[in-house]
Amino acid sequence: MAVEVLSVEKMKERIGDELGLTAWFKMDQERIDKFADCTLDHQWIHVDKEKAAQGPFGQTIAHGYLTVSLLPHFSSDIAVVPEGTMMAINYGMNKLRLVNPVKSDAKVRDRIVLSDVVEKEGGRILVTTTHTIEIEGEEKPAMVAEVLSMFFTQ
């Protein structure tokens, strides 16, 4: 796993390639509680262990947006970056599906695929990566997202 610096031409040749698979990341209750505090989303399914034990998932689950918020962490070790990059910004998402809830103490990881590379004017490069957040021991992923990153090059 690594961040690769490539020419735009080399990046375009890699469209469709899996860039890598991250290490497992434990989604513990402390992180879920802290996210609830940050977002002011204290719905019982996330923070009330007793009530959640009687709910549809049998325990607390992570917020869907907590799972989404892990994308920068996962992308920090596995990425392709255009040569001459001065900075990059999050540009949005084409598609986001929260497919399967992540239960407290479950482990998740990200499978990252390079989906598109588009040259824009002014030295900007729009890169699309597809992220599939897998849950250890489960067939259905937690999330699938097409993420857009805008790179500013010299």
JSON list of C-alpha atoms in Angstrom, two decimals:
[
{"chain": "A", "resi": 1, "resn": "MET", "atom": "CA", "xyz": [0.00, 0.00, 0.00]},
{"chain": "A", "resi": 2, "resn": "ALA", "atom": "CA", "xyz": [1.35, 3.35, -0.98]},
{"chain": "A", "resi": 3, "resn": "VAL", "atom": "CA", "xyz": [0.67, 6.72, -2.46]},
{"chain": "A", "resi": 4, "resn": "GLU", "atom": "CA", "xyz": [1.96, 6.74, -6.04]},
{"chain": "A", "resi": 5, "resn": "VAL", "atom": "CA", "xyz": [2.86, 9.92, -7.91]},
{"chain": "A", "resi": 6, "resn": "LEU", "atom": "CA", "xyz": [2.19, 9.39, -11.62]},
{"chain": "A", "resi": 7, "resn": "SER", "atom": "CA", "xyz": [1.83, 11.37, -14.82]},
{"chain": "A", "resi": 8, "resn": "VAL", "atom": "CA", "xyz": [-1.76, 11.94, -15.89]},
{"chain": "A", "resi": 9, "resn": "GLU", "atom": "CA", "xyz": [-1.15, 9.62, -18.85]},
{"chain": "A", "resi": 10, "resn": "LYS", "atom": "CA", "xyz": [-0.01, 6.81, -16.49]},
{"chain": "A", "resi": 11, "resn": "MET", "atom": "CA", "xyz": [-2.97, 7.47, -14.23]},
{"chain": "A", "resi": 12, "resn": "LYS", "atom": "CA", "xyz": [-5.37, 7.12, -17.18]},
{"chain": "A", "resi": 13, "resn": "GLU", "atom": "CA", "xyz": [-3.76, 3.76, -18.01]},
{"chain": "A", "resi": 14, "resn": "ARG", "atom": "CA", "xyz": [-4.63, 2.61, -14.48]},
{"chain": "A", "resi": 15, "resn": "ILE", "atom": "CA", "xyz": [-8.37, 3.42, -14.73]},
{"chain": "A", "resi": 16, "resn": "GLY", "atom": "CA", "xyz": [-10.26, 0.36, -13.53]},
{"chain": "A", "resi": 17, "resn": "ASP", "atom": "CA", "xyz": [-7.35, -0.92, -11.42]},
{"chain": "A", "resi": 18, "resn": "GLU", "atom": "CA", "xyz": [-7.71, -1.73, -7.76]},
{"chain": "A", "resi": 19, "resn": "LEU", "atom": "CA", "xyz": [-5.28, 0.56, -5.99]},
{"chain": "A", "resi": 20, "resn": "GLY", "atom": "CA", "xyz": [-5.30, -1.44, -2.81]},
{"chain": "A", "resi": 21, "resn": "LEU", "atom": "CA", "xyz": [-7.02, -2.73, 0.26]},
{"chain": "A", "resi": 22, "resn": "THR", "atom": "CA", "xyz": [-6.52, -1.02, 3.60]},
{"chain": "A", "resi": 23, "resn": "ALA", "atom": "CA", "xyz": [-5.86, -2.61, 6.95]},
{"chain": "A", "resi": 24, "resn": "TRP", "atom": "CA", "xyz": [-8.82, -3.45, 9.16]},
{"chain": "A", "resi": 25, "resn": "PHE", "atom": "CA", "xyz": [-10.11, -0.59, 11.33]},
{"chain": "A", "resi": 26, "resn": "LYS", "atom": "CA", "xyz": [-12.13, -1.25, 14.49]},
{"chain": "A", "resi": 27, "resn": "MET", "atom": "CA", "xyz": [-15.33, 0.77, 14.83]},
{"chain": "A", "resi": 28, "resn": "ASP", "atom": "CA", "xyz": [-15.61, 0.93, 18.61]},
{"chain": "A", "resi": 29, "resn": "GLN", "atom": "CA", "xyz": [-18.36, 2.43, 20.75]},
{"chain": "A", "resi": 30, "resn": "GLU", "atom": "CA", "xyz": [-16.13, 5.24, 22.01]},
{"chain": "A", "resi": 31, "resn": "ARG", "atom": "CA", "xyz": [-15.64, 6.49, 18.41]},
{"chain": "A", "resi": 32, "resn": "ILE", "atom": "CA", "xyz": [-19.38, 6.19, 17.75]},
{"chain": "A", "resi": 33, "resn": "ASP", "atom": "CA", "xyz": [-20.17, 8.19, 20.92]},
{"chain": "A", "resi": 34, "resn": "LYS", "atom": "CA", "xyz": [-17.65, 10.90, 20.02]},
{"chain": "A", "resi": 35, "resn": "PHE", "atom": "CA", "xyz": [-19.12, 11.16, 16.52]},
{"chain": "A", "resi": 36, "resn": "ALA", "atom": "CA", "xyz": [-22.59, 11.51, 18.06]},
{"chain": "A", "resi": 37, "resn": "ASP", "atom": "CA", "xyz": [-21.27, 14.37, 20.20]},
{"chain": "A", "resi": 38, "resn": "CYS", "atom": "CA", "xyz": [-19.67, 16.10, 17.20]},
{"chain": "A", "resi": 39, "resn": "THR", "atom": "CA", "xyz": [-22.74, 15.81, 14.98]},
{"chain": "A", "resi": 40, "resn": "LEU", "atom": "CA", "xyz": [-25.39, 16.17, 17.71]},
{"chain": "A", "resi": 41, "resn": "ASP", "atom": "CA", "xyz": [-26.91, 12.91, 16.44]},
{"chain": "A", "resi": 42, "resn": "HIS", "atom": "CA", "xyz": [-27.59, 10.91, 19.60]},
{"chain": "A", "resi": 43, "resn": "GLN", "atom": "CA", "xyz": [-30.21, 8.58, 18.14]},
{"chain": "A", "resi": 44, "resn": "TRP", "atom": "CA", "xyz": [-30.62, 5.56, 20.42]},
{"chain": "A", "resi": 45, "resn": "ILE", "atom": "CA", "xyz": [-29.54, 3.07, 17.74]},
{"chain": "A", "resi": 46, "resn": "HIS", "atom": "CA", "xyz": [-26.05, 4.60, 17.98]},
{"chain": "A", "resi": 47, "resn": "VAL", "atom": "CA", "xyz": [-25.54, 5.42, 21.66]},
{"chain": "A", "resi": 48, "resn": "ASP", "atom": "CA", "xyz": [-28.01, 3.50, 23.89]},
{"chain": "A", "resi": 49, "resn": "LYS", "atom": "CA", "xyz": [-26.61, -0.02, 24.28]},
{"chain": "A", "resi": 50, "resn": "GLU", "atom": "CA", "xyz": [-29.59, -1.35, 26.25]},
{"chain": "A", "resi": 51, "resn": "LYS", "atom": "CA", "xyz": [-32.26, -0.04, 23.91]},
{"chain": "A", "resi": 52, "resn": "ALA", "atom": "CA", "xyz": [-30.22, -0.93, 20.81]},
{"chain": "A", "resi": 53, "resn": "ALA", "atom": "CA", "xyz": [-29.90, -4.53, 22.08]},
{"chain": "A", "resi": 54, "resn": "GLN", "atom": "CA", "xyz": [-33.67, -4.77, 21.65]},
{"chain": "A", "resi": 55, "resn": "GLY", "atom": "CA", "xyz": [-33.61, -3.06, 18.23]},
{"chain": "A", "resi": 56, "resn": "PRO", "atom": "CA", "xyz": [-33.34, -4.46, 14.72]},
{"chain": "A", "resi": 57, "resn": "PHE", "atom": "CA", "xyz": [-29.54, -4.97, 14.80]},
{"chain": "A", "resi": 58, "resn": "GLY", "atom": "CA", "xyz": [-29.21, -6.39, 18.32]},
{"chain": "A", "resi": 59, "resn": "GLN", "atom": "CA", "xyz": [-26.65, -3.76, 19.34]},
{"chain": "A", "resi": 60, "resn": "THR", "atom": "CA", "xyz": [-25.53, -0.22, 18.60]},
{"chain": "A", "resi": 61, "resn": "ILE", "atom": "CA", "xyz": [-24.40, 0.67, 15.09]},
{"chain": "A", "resi": 62, "resn": "ALA", "atom": "CA", "xyz": [-22.11, 3.37, 13.73]},
{"chain": "A", "resi": 63, "resn": "HIS", "atom": "CA", "xyz": [-23.61, 6.39, 12.04]},
{"chain": "A", "resi": 64, "resn": "GLY", "atom": "CA", "xyz": [-23.55, 6.01, 8.26]},
{"chain": "A", "resi": 65, "resn": "TYR", "atom": "CA", "xyz": [-21.75, 9.34, 8.01]},
{"chain": "A", "resi": 66, "resn": "LEU", "atom": "CA", "xyz": [-19.14, 8.11, 10.48]},
{"chain": "A", "resi": 67, "resn": "THR", "atom": "CA", "xyz": [-18.32, 5.39, 7.98]},
{"chain": "A", "resi": 68, "resn": "VAL", "atom": "CA", "xyz": [-18.19, 8.02, 5.22]},
{"chain": "A", "resi": 69, "resn": "SER", "atom": "CA", "xyz": [-15.90, 10.18, 7.35]},
{"chain": "A", "resi": 70, "resn": "LEU", "atom": "CA", "xyz": [-13.25, 7.44, 7.38]},
{"chain": "A", "resi": 71, "resn": "LEU", "atom": "CA", "xyz": [-12.58, 7.90, 3.65]},
{"chain": "A", "resi": 72, "resn": "PRO", "atom": "CA", "xyz": [-9.74, 10.44, 4.13]},
{"chain": "A", "resi": 73, "resn": "HIS", "atom": "CA", "xyz": [-8.08, 8.10, 6.63]},
{"chain": "A", "resi": 74, "resn": "PHE", "atom": "CA", "xyz": [-8.31, 5.15, 4.25]},
{"chain": "A", "resi": 75, "resn": "SER", "atom": "CA", "xyz": [-7.17, 7.24, 1.28]},
{"chain": "A", "resi": 76, "resn": "SER", "atom": "CA", "xyz": [-4.10, 8.58, 3.07]},
{"chain": "A", "resi": 77, "resn": "ASP", "atom": "CA", "xyz": [-2.17, 5.35, 2.47]},
{"chain": "A", "resi": 78, "resn": "ILE", "atom": "CA", "xyz": [-3.61, 4.18, -0.85]},
{"chain": "A", "resi": 79, "resn": "ALA", "atom": "CA", "xyz": [-3.87, 6.66, -3.71]},
{"chain": "A", "resi": 80, "resn": "VAL", "atom": "CA", "xyz": [-2.53, 7.82, -7.02]},
{"chain": "A", "resi": 81, "resn": "VAL", "atom": "CA", "xyz": [-1.58, 11.48, -7.25]},
{"chain": "A", "resi": 82, "resn": "PRO", "atom": "CA", "xyz": [-0.81, 13.46, -10.40]},
{"chain": "A", "resi": 83, "resn": "GLU", "atom": "CA", "xyz": [2.76, 14.70, -10.83]},
{"chain": "A", "resi": 84, "resn": "GLY", "atom": "CA", "xyz": [3.20, 18.34, -9.83]},
{"chain": "A", "resi": 85, "resn": "THR", "atom": "CA", "xyz": [0.33, 18.34, -7.31]},
{"chain": "A", "resi": 86, "resn": "MET", "atom": "CA", "xyz": [0.35, 21.43, -5.11]},
{"chain": "A", "resi": 87, "resn": "MET", "atom": "CA", "xyz": [-2.84, 20.58, -3.23]},
{"chain": "A", "resi": 88, "resn": "ALA", "atom": "CA", "xyz": [-5.98, 18.51, -3.41]},
{"chain": "A", "resi": 89, "resn": "ILE", "atom": "CA", "xyz": [-9.52, 19.09, -2.20]},
{"chain": "A", "resi": 90, "resn": "ASN", "atom": "CA", "xyz": [-12.58, 16.96, -1.69]},
{"chain": "A", "resi": 91, "resn": "TYR", "atom": "CA", "xyz": [-14.85, 17.69, -4.64]},
{"chain": "A", "resi": 92, "resn": "GLY", "atom": "CA", "xyz": [-17.87, 15.60, -3.73]},
{"chain": "A", "resi": 93, "resn": "MET", "atom": "CA", "xyz": [-19.37, 12.28, -4.66]},
{"chain": "A", "resi": 94, "resn": "ASN", "atom": "CA", "xyz": [-21.19, 10.97, -7.68]},
{"chain": "A", "resi": 95, "resn": "LYS", "atom": "CA", "xyz": [-22.82, 8.17, -5.76]},
{"chain": "A", "resi": 96, "resn": "LEU", "atom": "CA", "xyz": [-23.03, 7.07, -2.14]},
{"chain": "A", "resi": 97, "resn": "ARG", "atom": "CA", "xyz": [-24.86, 4.03, -0.84]},
{"chain": "A", "resi": 98, "resn": "LEU", "atom": "CA", "xyz": [-24.90, 2.96, 2.79]},
{"chain": "A", "resi": 99, "resn": "VAL", "atom": "CA", "xyz": [-25.68, -0.70, 2.18]},
{"chain": "A", "resi": 100, "resn": "ASN", "atom": "CA", "xyz": [-25.15, -2.45, 5.51]},
{"chain": "A", "resi": 101, "resn": "PRO", "atom": "CA", "xyz": [-24.88, -1.05, 9.05]},
{"chain": "A", "resi": 102, "resn": "VAL", "atom": "CA", "xyz": [-21.56, -1.28, 10.88]},
{"chain": "A", "resi": 103, "resn": "LYS", "atom": "CA", "xyz": [-22.10, -2.72, 14.34]},
{"chain": "A", "resi": 104, "resn": "SER", "atom": "CA", "xyz": [-20.10, -1.47, 17.29]},
{"chain": "A", "resi": 105, "resn": "ASP", "atom": "CA", "xyz": [-16.74, -3.26, 17.55]},
{"chain": "A", "resi": 106, "resn": "ALA", "atom": "CA", "xyz": [-16.92, -4.50, 13.95]},
{"chain": "A", "resi": 107, "resn": "LYS", "atom": "CA", "xyz": [-13.84, -4.14, 11.78]},
{"chain": "A", "resi": 108, "resn": "VAL", "atom": "CA", "xyz": [-14.01, -2.36, 8.43]},
{"chain": "A", "resi": 109, "resn": "ARG", "atom": "CA", "xyz": [-11.58, -1.82, 5.57]},
{"chain": "A", "resi": 110, "resn": "ASP", "atom": "CA", "xyz": [-11.62, 0.00, 2.25]},
{"chain": "A", "resi": 111, "resn": "ARG", "atom": "CA", "xyz": [-11.13, -1.50, -1.20]},
{"chain": "A", "resi": 112, "resn": "ILE", "atom": "CA", "xyz": [-10.15, 1.40, -3.49]},
{"chain": "A", "resi": 113, "resn": "VAL", "atom": "CA", "xyz": [-10.42, 1.38, -7.30]},
{"chain": "A", "resi": 114, "resn": "LEU", "atom": "CA", "xyz": [-9.31, 4.17, -9.65]},
{"chain": "A", "resi": 115, "resn": "SER", "atom": "CA", "xyz": [-12.45, 4.91, -11.67]},
{"chain": "A", "resi": 116, "resn": "ASP", "atom": "CA", "xyz": [-11.69, 8.00, -13.76]},
{"chain": "A", "resi": 117, "resn": "VAL", "atom": "CA", "xyz": [-9.15, 10.73, -14.44]},
{"chain": "A", "resi": 118, "resn": "VAL", "atom": "CA", "xyz": [-10.24, 13.92, -16.22]},
{"chain": "A", "resi": 119, "resn": "GLU", "atom": "CA", "xyz": [-7.99, 16.85, -17.10]},
{"chain": "A", "resi": 120, "resn": "LYS", "atom": "CA", "xyz": [-9.62, 20.23, -16.51]},
{"chain": "A", "resi": 121, "resn": "GLU", "atom": "CA", "xyz": [-8.39, 23.69, -17.44]},
{"chain": "A", "resi": 122, "resn": "GLY", "atom": "CA", "xyz": [-5.91, 25.52, -15.25]},
{"chain": "A", "resi": 123, "resn": "GLY", "atom": "CA", "xyz": [-3.88, 22.45, -14.32]},
{"chain": "A", "resi": 124, "resn": "ARG", "atom": "CA", "xyz": [-6.70, 20.81, -12.41]},
{"chain": "A", "resi": 125, "resn": "ILE", "atom": "CA", "xyz": [-7.14, 17.03, -12.49]},
{"chain": "A", "resi": 126, "resn": "LEU", "atom": "CA", "xyz": [-10.45, 15.47, -11.38]},
{"chain": "A", "resi": 127, "resn": "VAL", "atom": "CA", "xyz": [-9.90, 11.95, -10.04]},
{"chain": "A", "resi": 128, "resn": "THR", "atom": "CA", "xyz": [-12.74, 9.56, -9.25]},
{"chain": "A", "resi": 129, "resn": "THR", "atom": "CA", "xyz": [-12.13, 6.61, -6.96]},
{"chain": "A", "resi": 130, "resn": "THR", "atom": "CA", "xyz": [-14.63, 3.95, -5.96]},
{"chain": "A", "resi": 131, "resn": "HIS", "atom": "CA", "xyz": [-14.51, 2.96, -2.33]},
{"chain": "A", "resi": 132, "resn": "THR", "atom": "CA", "xyz": [-16.09, -0.23, -1.03]},
{"chain": "A", "resi": 133, "resn": "ILE", "atom": "CA", "xyz": [-16.05, -0.35, 2.76]},
{"chain": "A", "resi": 134, "resn": "GLU", "atom": "CA", "xyz": [-16.12, -4.02, 3.72]},
{"chain": "A", "resi": 135, "resn": "ILE", "atom": "CA", "xyz": [-17.15, -5.42, 7.11]},
{"chain": "A", "resi": 136, "resn": "GLU", "atom": "CA", "xyz": [-15.10, -8.32, 8.45]},
{"chain": "A", "resi": 137, "resn": "GLY", "atom": "CA", "xyz": [-17.10, -11.55, 8.27]},
{"chain": "A", "resi": 138, "resn": "GLU", "atom": "CA", "xyz": [-19.98, -10.09, 6.25]},
{"chain": "A", "resi": 139, "resn": "GLU", "atom": "CA", "xyz": [-20.75, -10.56, 2.59]},
{"chain": "A", "resi": 140, "resn": "LYS", "atom": "CA", "xyz": [-22.49, -7.21, 2.02]},
{"chain": "A", "resi": 141, "resn": "PRO", "atom": "CA", "xyz": [-20.31, -4.11, 2.27]},
{"chain": "A", "resi": 142, "resn": "ALA", "atom": "CA", "xyz": [-21.11, -1.25, 4.60]},
{"chain": "A", "resi": 143, "resn": "MET", "atom": "CA", "xyz": [-20.78, 1.36, 1.90]},
{"chain": "A", "resi": 144, "resn": "VAL", "atom": "CA", "xyz": [-19.99, 1.96, -1.76]},
{"chain": "A", "resi": 145, "resn": "ALA", "atom": "CA", "xyz": [-19.08, 5.46, -2.90]},
{"chain": "A", "resi": 146, "resn": "GLU", "atom": "CA", "xyz": [-17.71, 7.18, -5.99]},
{"chain": "A", "resi": 147, "resn": "VAL", "atom": "CA", "xyz": [-15.50, 9.89, -4.52]},
{"chain": "A", "resi": 148, "resn": "LEU", "atom": "CA", "xyz": [-14.28, 12.95, -6.43]},
{"chain": "A", "resi": 149, "resn": "SER", "atom": "CA", "xyz": [-10.95, 14.61, -5.65]},
{"chain": "A", "resi": 150, "resn": "MET", "atom": "CA", "xyz": [-9.69, 17.72, -7.41]},
{"chain": "A", "resi": 151, "resn": "PHE", "atom": "CA", "xyz": [-5.91, 17.99, -7.71]},
{"chain": "A", "resi": 152, "resn": "PHE", "atom": "CA", "xyz": [-4.27, 21.33, -8.45]},
{"chain": "A", "resi": 153, "resn": "THR", "atom": "CA", "xyz": [-1.01, 20.93, -10.34]},
{"chain": "A", "resi": 154, "resn": "GLN", "atom": "CA", "xyz": [1.81, 23.27, -11.33]}
]
